mmCIF file of N, CA and C in Angstrom:
data_model
loop_
_atom_site.group_PDB
_atom_site.id
_atom_site.type_symbol
_atom_site.label_atom_id
_atom_site.label_comp_id
_atom_site.label_asym_id
_atom_site.label_seq_id
_atom_site.Cartn_x
_atom_site.Cartn_y
_atom_site.Cartn_z
ATOM 1 N N MET A 13 2.166 5.259 -11.553
ATOM 2 C CA MET A 13 1.775 6.447 -10.830
ATOM 3 C C MET A 13 0.654 7.142 -11.611
ATOM 4 N N ASN A 14 -0.457 7.355 -10.969
ATOM 5 C CA ASN A 14 -1.593 8.002 -11.586
ATOM 6 C C ASN A 14 -1.393 9.511 -11.539
ATOM 7 N N LYS A 15 -1.483 10.165 -12.700
ATOM 8 C CA LYS A 15 -1.240 11.606 -12.763
ATOM 9 C C LYS A 15 -2.368 12.423 -12.156
ATOM 10 N N ARG A 16 -3.572 11.858 -12.136
ATOM 11 C CA ARG A 16 -4.711 12.598 -11.581
ATOM 12 C C ARG A 16 -4.755 12.522 -10.062
ATOM 13 N N PHE A 17 -4.224 11.446 -9.489
ATOM 14 C CA PHE A 17 -4.264 11.241 -8.043
ATOM 15 C C PHE A 17 -2.877 10.832 -7.532
ATOM 16 N N PRO A 18 -1.924 11.756 -7.509
ATOM 17 C CA PRO A 18 -0.563 11.360 -7.121
ATOM 18 C C PRO A 18 -0.445 10.950 -5.651
ATOM 19 N N LEU A 19 -1.180 11.604 -4.770
ATOM 20 C CA LEU A 19 -1.085 11.258 -3.354
ATOM 21 C C LEU A 19 -1.678 9.872 -3.088
ATOM 22 N N LEU A 20 -2.779 9.553 -3.729
ATOM 23 C CA LEU A 20 -3.380 8.232 -3.574
ATOM 24 C C LEU A 20 -2.476 7.146 -4.151
ATOM 25 N N SER A 21 -1.778 7.464 -5.225
ATOM 26 C CA SER A 21 -0.805 6.523 -5.779
ATOM 27 C C SER A 21 0.323 6.273 -4.798
ATOM 28 N N LEU A 22 0.776 7.323 -4.143
ATOM 29 C CA LEU A 22 1.831 7.181 -3.139
ATOM 30 C C LEU A 22 1.345 6.360 -1.958
ATOM 31 N N VAL A 23 0.120 6.576 -1.532
ATOM 32 C CA VAL A 23 -0.455 5.795 -0.435
ATOM 33 C C VAL A 23 -0.510 4.323 -0.818
ATOM 34 N N SER A 24 -0.855 4.028 -2.050
ATOM 35 C CA SER A 24 -0.910 2.649 -2.526
ATOM 36 C C SER A 24 0.466 1.988 -2.454
ATOM 37 N N VAL A 25 1.484 2.689 -2.888
ATOM 38 C CA VAL A 25 2.844 2.142 -2.854
ATOM 39 C C VAL A 25 3.299 1.943 -1.414
ATOM 40 N N VAL A 26 3.020 2.908 -0.551
ATOM 41 C CA VAL A 26 3.416 2.796 0.855
ATOM 42 C C VAL A 26 2.697 1.625 1.530
ATOM 43 N N LEU A 27 1.408 1.447 1.244
ATOM 44 C CA LEU A 27 0.665 0.320 1.816
ATOM 45 C C LEU A 27 1.261 -1.013 1.384
ATOM 46 N N ARG A 28 1.600 -1.129 0.105
ATOM 47 C CA ARG A 28 2.179 -2.387 -0.371
ATOM 48 C C ARG A 28 3.550 -2.639 0.236
ATOM 49 N N ALA A 29 4.377 -1.604 0.357
ATOM 50 C CA ALA A 29 5.708 -1.777 0.949
ATOM 51 C C ALA A 29 5.607 -2.122 2.429
ATOM 52 N N LEU A 30 4.747 -1.436 3.149
ATOM 53 C CA LEU A 30 4.552 -1.721 4.565
ATOM 54 C C LEU A 30 3.964 -3.121 4.764
ATOM 55 N N GLY A 31 3.069 -3.516 3.879
ATOM 56 C CA GLY A 31 2.506 -4.860 3.943
ATOM 57 C C GLY A 31 3.552 -5.930 3.713
ATOM 58 N N LEU A 32 4.440 -5.704 2.767
ATOM 59 C CA LEU A 32 5.507 -6.665 2.508
ATOM 60 C C LEU A 32 6.434 -6.786 3.713
ATOM 61 N N LEU A 33 6.787 -5.660 4.300
ATOM 62 C CA LEU A 33 7.650 -5.676 5.480
ATOM 63 C C LEU A 33 6.965 -6.385 6.648
ATOM 64 N N THR A 34 5.704 -6.096 6.868
ATOM 65 C CA THR A 34 4.960 -6.738 7.952
ATOM 66 C C THR A 34 4.822 -8.241 7.720
ATOM 67 N N THR A 35 4.599 -8.629 6.482
ATOM 68 C CA THR A 35 4.494 -10.047 6.154
ATOM 69 C C THR A 35 5.816 -10.771 6.418
ATOM 70 N N LEU A 36 6.926 -10.149 6.052
ATOM 71 C CA LEU A 36 8.230 -10.776 6.281
ATOM 72 C C LEU A 36 8.544 -10.911 7.769
ATOM 73 N N VAL A 37 8.217 -9.891 8.545
ATOM 74 C CA VAL A 37 8.454 -9.972 9.994
ATOM 75 C C VAL A 37 7.546 -11.033 10.616
ATOM 76 N N GLY A 38 6.306 -11.092 10.195
ATOM 77 C CA GLY A 38 5.396 -12.119 10.696
ATOM 78 C C GLY A 38 5.862 -13.509 10.328
ATOM 79 N N LEU A 39 6.374 -13.674 9.127
ATOM 80 C CA LEU A 39 6.890 -14.968 8.693
ATOM 81 C C LEU A 39 8.104 -15.374 9.523
ATOM 82 N N TYR A 40 8.966 -14.408 9.840
ATOM 83 C CA TYR A 40 10.120 -14.689 10.707
ATOM 84 C C TYR A 40 9.643 -15.209 12.060
ATOM 85 N N TYR A 41 8.679 -14.526 12.661
ATOM 86 C CA TYR A 41 8.213 -14.940 13.987
ATOM 87 C C TYR A 41 7.547 -16.311 13.948
ATOM 88 N N VAL A 42 6.796 -16.592 12.917
ATOM 89 C CA VAL A 42 6.146 -17.903 12.830
ATOM 90 C C VAL A 42 7.196 -18.995 12.644
ATOM 91 N N LEU A 43 8.115 -18.788 11.721
ATOM 92 C CA LEU A 43 9.077 -19.840 11.417
ATOM 93 C C LEU A 43 10.165 -19.983 12.478
ATOM 94 N N TYR A 44 10.845 -18.908 12.809
ATOM 95 C CA TYR A 44 11.973 -19.055 13.721
ATOM 96 C C TYR A 44 11.540 -19.112 15.181
ATOM 97 N N GLU A 45 10.850 -18.085 15.629
ATOM 98 C CA GLU A 45 10.503 -18.008 17.051
ATOM 99 C C GLU A 45 9.475 -19.061 17.459
ATOM 100 N N GLY A 46 8.602 -19.461 16.554
ATOM 101 C CA GLY A 46 7.562 -20.412 16.915
ATOM 102 C C GLY A 46 7.876 -21.856 16.598
ATOM 103 N N ILE A 47 8.710 -22.105 15.570
ATOM 104 C CA ILE A 47 8.947 -23.486 15.151
ATOM 105 C C ILE A 47 10.401 -23.912 15.346
ATOM 106 N N ILE A 48 11.370 -23.128 14.859
ATOM 107 C CA ILE A 48 12.774 -23.541 14.906
ATOM 108 C C ILE A 48 13.357 -23.422 16.311
ATOM 109 N N GLU A 49 13.170 -22.278 16.952
ATOM 110 C CA GLU A 49 13.784 -22.055 18.269
ATOM 111 C C GLU A 49 13.336 -23.071 19.334
ATOM 112 N N PRO A 50 12.070 -23.424 19.429
ATOM 113 C CA PRO A 50 11.693 -24.422 20.441
ATOM 114 C C PRO A 50 12.303 -25.802 20.206
ATOM 115 N N ASN A 51 12.745 -26.096 19.000
ATOM 116 C CA ASN A 51 13.346 -27.391 18.705
ATOM 117 C C ASN A 51 14.857 -27.403 18.907
ATOM 118 N N LEU A 52 15.445 -26.291 19.307
ATOM 119 C CA LEU A 52 16.874 -26.252 19.584
ATOM 120 C C LEU A 52 17.168 -27.012 20.874
ATOM 121 N N PRO A 53 18.416 -27.504 21.033
ATOM 122 C CA PRO A 53 18.749 -28.221 22.270
ATOM 123 C C PRO A 53 18.585 -27.323 23.502
ATOM 124 N N ASN A 54 18.197 -27.928 24.594
ATOM 125 C CA ASN A 54 18.010 -27.234 25.881
ATOM 126 C C ASN A 54 16.941 -26.150 25.816
ATOM 127 N N HIS A 55 15.957 -26.335 24.996
ATOM 128 C CA HIS A 55 14.866 -25.358 24.913
ATOM 129 C C HIS A 55 13.552 -26.123 24.846
ATOM 130 N N VAL A 56 12.583 -25.649 25.586
ATOM 131 C CA VAL A 56 11.261 -26.262 25.564
ATOM 132 C C VAL A 56 10.266 -25.245 25.023
ATOM 133 N N PHE A 57 9.161 -25.753 24.504
ATOM 134 C CA PHE A 57 8.121 -24.876 23.975
ATOM 135 C C PHE A 57 7.371 -24.266 25.154
ATOM 136 N N ALA A 58 7.581 -22.974 25.380
ATOM 137 C CA ALA A 58 6.997 -22.265 26.513
ATOM 138 C C ALA A 58 5.816 -21.415 26.042
ATOM 139 N N PRO A 59 5.049 -20.888 26.987
ATOM 140 C CA PRO A 59 3.940 -20.000 26.594
ATOM 141 C C PRO A 59 4.406 -18.772 25.810
ATOM 142 N N SER A 60 5.604 -18.293 26.081
ATOM 143 C CA SER A 60 6.102 -17.138 25.322
ATOM 144 C C SER A 60 6.318 -17.508 23.854
ATOM 145 N N ASP A 61 6.704 -18.756 23.584
ATOM 146 C CA ASP A 61 6.860 -19.186 22.191
ATOM 147 C C ASP A 61 5.511 -19.243 21.489
ATOM 148 N N ALA A 62 4.494 -19.681 22.194
ATOM 149 C CA ALA A 62 3.145 -19.710 21.608
ATOM 150 C C ALA A 62 2.655 -18.293 21.329
ATOM 151 N N THR A 63 2.970 -17.370 22.226
ATOM 152 C CA THR A 63 2.580 -15.975 22.024
ATOM 153 C C THR A 63 3.296 -15.381 20.812
ATOM 154 N N GLU A 64 4.594 -15.671 20.685
ATOM 155 C CA GLU A 64 5.344 -15.163 19.535
ATOM 156 C C GLU A 64 4.817 -15.758 18.229
ATOM 157 N N MET A 65 4.458 -17.025 18.259
ATOM 158 C CA MET A 65 3.926 -17.667 17.064
ATOM 159 C C MET A 65 2.562 -17.074 16.689
ATOM 160 N N ALA A 66 1.721 -16.832 17.680
ATOM 161 C CA ALA A 66 0.418 -16.216 17.417
ATOM 162 C C ALA A 66 0.596 -14.794 16.887
ATOM 163 N N GLY A 67 1.543 -14.060 17.451
ATOM 164 C CA GLY A 67 1.834 -12.719 16.949
ATOM 165 C C GLY A 67 2.333 -12.753 15.518
ATOM 166 N N GLY A 68 3.096 -13.792 15.181
ATOM 167 C CA GLY A 68 3.553 -13.942 13.807
ATOM 168 C C GLY A 68 2.403 -14.174 12.845
ATOM 169 N N PHE A 69 1.437 -14.999 13.265
ATOM 170 C CA PHE A 69 0.261 -15.228 12.415
ATOM 171 C C PHE A 69 -0.544 -13.944 12.241
ATOM 172 N N VAL A 70 -0.678 -13.177 13.304
ATOM 173 C CA VAL A 70 -1.386 -11.890 13.204
ATOM 174 C C VAL A 70 -0.635 -10.953 12.268
ATOM 175 N N GLY A 71 0.695 -10.940 12.378
ATOM 176 C CA GLY A 71 1.506 -10.117 11.484
ATOM 177 C C GLY A 71 1.373 -10.534 10.029
ATOM 178 N N LEU A 72 1.346 -11.842 9.800
ATOM 179 C CA LEU A 72 1.150 -12.331 8.430
ATOM 180 C C LEU A 72 -0.187 -11.870 7.861
ATOM 181 N N LEU A 73 -1.240 -12.024 8.643
ATOM 182 C CA LEU A 73 -2.564 -11.615 8.169
ATOM 183 C C LEU A 73 -2.644 -10.106 7.959
ATOM 184 N N ALA A 74 -2.072 -9.344 8.876
ATOM 185 C CA ALA A 74 -2.097 -7.887 8.738
ATOM 186 C C ALA A 74 -1.297 -7.446 7.511
ATOM 187 N N GLY A 75 -0.154 -8.069 7.277
ATOM 188 C CA GLY A 75 0.658 -7.732 6.119
ATOM 189 C C GLY A 75 -0.048 -8.050 4.814
ATOM 190 N N LEU A 76 -0.682 -9.216 4.764
ATOM 191 C CA LEU A 76 -1.423 -9.573 3.555
ATOM 192 C C LEU A 76 -2.604 -8.636 3.325
ATOM 193 N N ALA A 77 -3.242 -8.186 4.400
ATOM 194 C CA ALA A 77 -4.357 -7.235 4.269
ATOM 195 C C ALA A 77 -3.850 -5.881 3.744
ATOM 196 N N LEU A 78 -2.693 -5.428 4.239
ATOM 197 C CA LEU A 78 -2.134 -4.164 3.752
ATOM 198 C C LEU A 78 -1.778 -4.254 2.272
ATOM 199 N N ILE A 79 -1.187 -5.372 1.872
ATOM 200 C CA ILE A 79 -0.861 -5.560 0.456
ATOM 201 C C ILE A 79 -2.143 -5.555 -0.373
ATOM 202 N N ALA A 80 -3.172 -6.222 0.110
ATOM 203 C CA ALA A 80 -4.441 -6.278 -0.627
ATOM 204 C C ALA A 80 -5.060 -4.889 -0.765
ATOM 205 N N PHE A 81 -5.038 -4.095 0.286
ATOM 206 C CA PHE A 81 -5.602 -2.740 0.199
ATOM 207 C C PHE A 81 -4.831 -1.884 -0.806
ATOM 208 N N GLY A 82 -3.495 -2.018 -0.805
ATOM 209 C CA GLY A 82 -2.692 -1.288 -1.786
ATOM 210 C C GLY A 82 -3.008 -1.725 -3.207
ATOM 211 N N GLU A 83 -3.214 -3.014 -3.399
ATOM 212 C CA GLU A 83 -3.551 -3.531 -4.730
ATOM 213 C C GLU A 83 -4.954 -3.098 -5.156
ATOM 214 N N ILE A 84 -5.879 -3.012 -4.208
ATOM 215 C CA ILE A 84 -7.240 -2.568 -4.541
ATOM 216 C C ILE A 84 -7.211 -1.159 -5.117
ATOM 217 N N ILE A 85 -6.387 -0.301 -4.552
ATOM 218 C CA ILE A 85 -6.266 1.063 -5.079
ATOM 219 C C ILE A 85 -5.761 1.021 -6.514
ATOM 220 N N GLY A 86 -4.767 0.163 -6.790
ATOM 221 C CA GLY A 86 -4.261 0.027 -8.155
ATOM 222 C C GLY A 86 -5.310 -0.497 -9.114
ATOM 223 N N VAL A 87 -6.116 -1.440 -8.666
ATOM 224 C CA VAL A 87 -7.192 -1.977 -9.511
ATOM 225 C C VAL A 87 -8.220 -0.893 -9.808
ATOM 226 N N LEU A 88 -8.559 -0.099 -8.813
ATOM 227 C CA LEU A 88 -9.517 0.989 -9.051
ATOM 228 C C LEU A 88 -8.964 2.015 -10.033
ATOM 229 N N PHE A 89 -7.648 2.282 -9.981
ATOM 230 C CA PHE A 89 -7.034 3.170 -10.971
ATOM 231 C C PHE A 89 -7.145 2.573 -12.372
ATOM 232 N N ALA A 90 -6.925 1.271 -12.496
ATOM 233 C CA ALA A 90 -7.016 0.623 -13.797
ATOM 234 C C ALA A 90 -8.446 0.665 -14.329
ATOM 235 N N ILE A 91 -9.418 0.435 -13.461
ATOM 236 C CA ILE A 91 -10.812 0.506 -13.884
ATOM 237 C C ILE A 91 -11.164 1.920 -14.334
ATOM 238 N N GLU A 92 -10.709 2.905 -13.575
ATOM 239 C CA GLU A 92 -10.988 4.301 -13.926
ATOM 240 C C GLU A 92 -10.355 4.662 -15.262
ATOM 241 N N ALA A 93 -9.142 4.191 -15.523
ATOM 242 C CA ALA A 93 -8.472 4.508 -16.781
ATOM 243 C C ALA A 93 -9.136 3.810 -17.958
ATOM 244 N N ASN A 94 -9.656 2.618 -17.751
ATOM 245 C CA ASN A 94 -10.261 1.870 -18.854
ATOM 246 C C ASN A 94 -11.709 2.269 -19.128
ATOM 247 N N THR A 95 -12.372 2.918 -18.198
ATOM 248 C CA THR A 95 -13.760 3.329 -18.427
ATOM 249 C C THR A 95 -13.896 4.808 -18.727
ATOM 250 N N ARG A 96 -12.805 5.537 -18.697
ATOM 251 C CA ARG A 96 -12.847 6.967 -19.010
ATOM 252 C C ARG A 96 -13.142 7.133 -20.506
ATOM 253 N N PRO A 97 -14.052 8.054 -20.843
ATOM 254 C CA PRO A 97 -14.348 8.271 -22.263
ATOM 255 C C PRO A 97 -13.111 8.826 -22.991
ATOM 256 N N ARG A 98 -12.884 8.317 -24.180
ATOM 257 C CA ARG A 98 -11.743 8.785 -24.985
ATOM 258 C C ARG A 98 -12.096 10.132 -25.612
ATOM 259 N N SER A 99 -11.138 11.048 -25.550
ATOM 260 C CA SER A 99 -11.385 12.374 -26.147
ATOM 261 C C SER A 99 -10.726 12.483 -27.501
#
């Protein structure tokens, strides 16, 4: 937690947590709804399964982007702390 920018630190943590949650939900949709469920007995791969699988891929990408944005804020804090003149 950065003492100079506490709200930005909180935003960074929230972005990473939300990104992790979004990534997990996207992974569920890709794996279960798109791959496992269509292979169950008496089930065929329908257009709705393709839509769910595509939504899972979008969720995965969005989650990874949120995690990356949260990490970028942390990297900028580290750069700021390491380039600040020592008093």
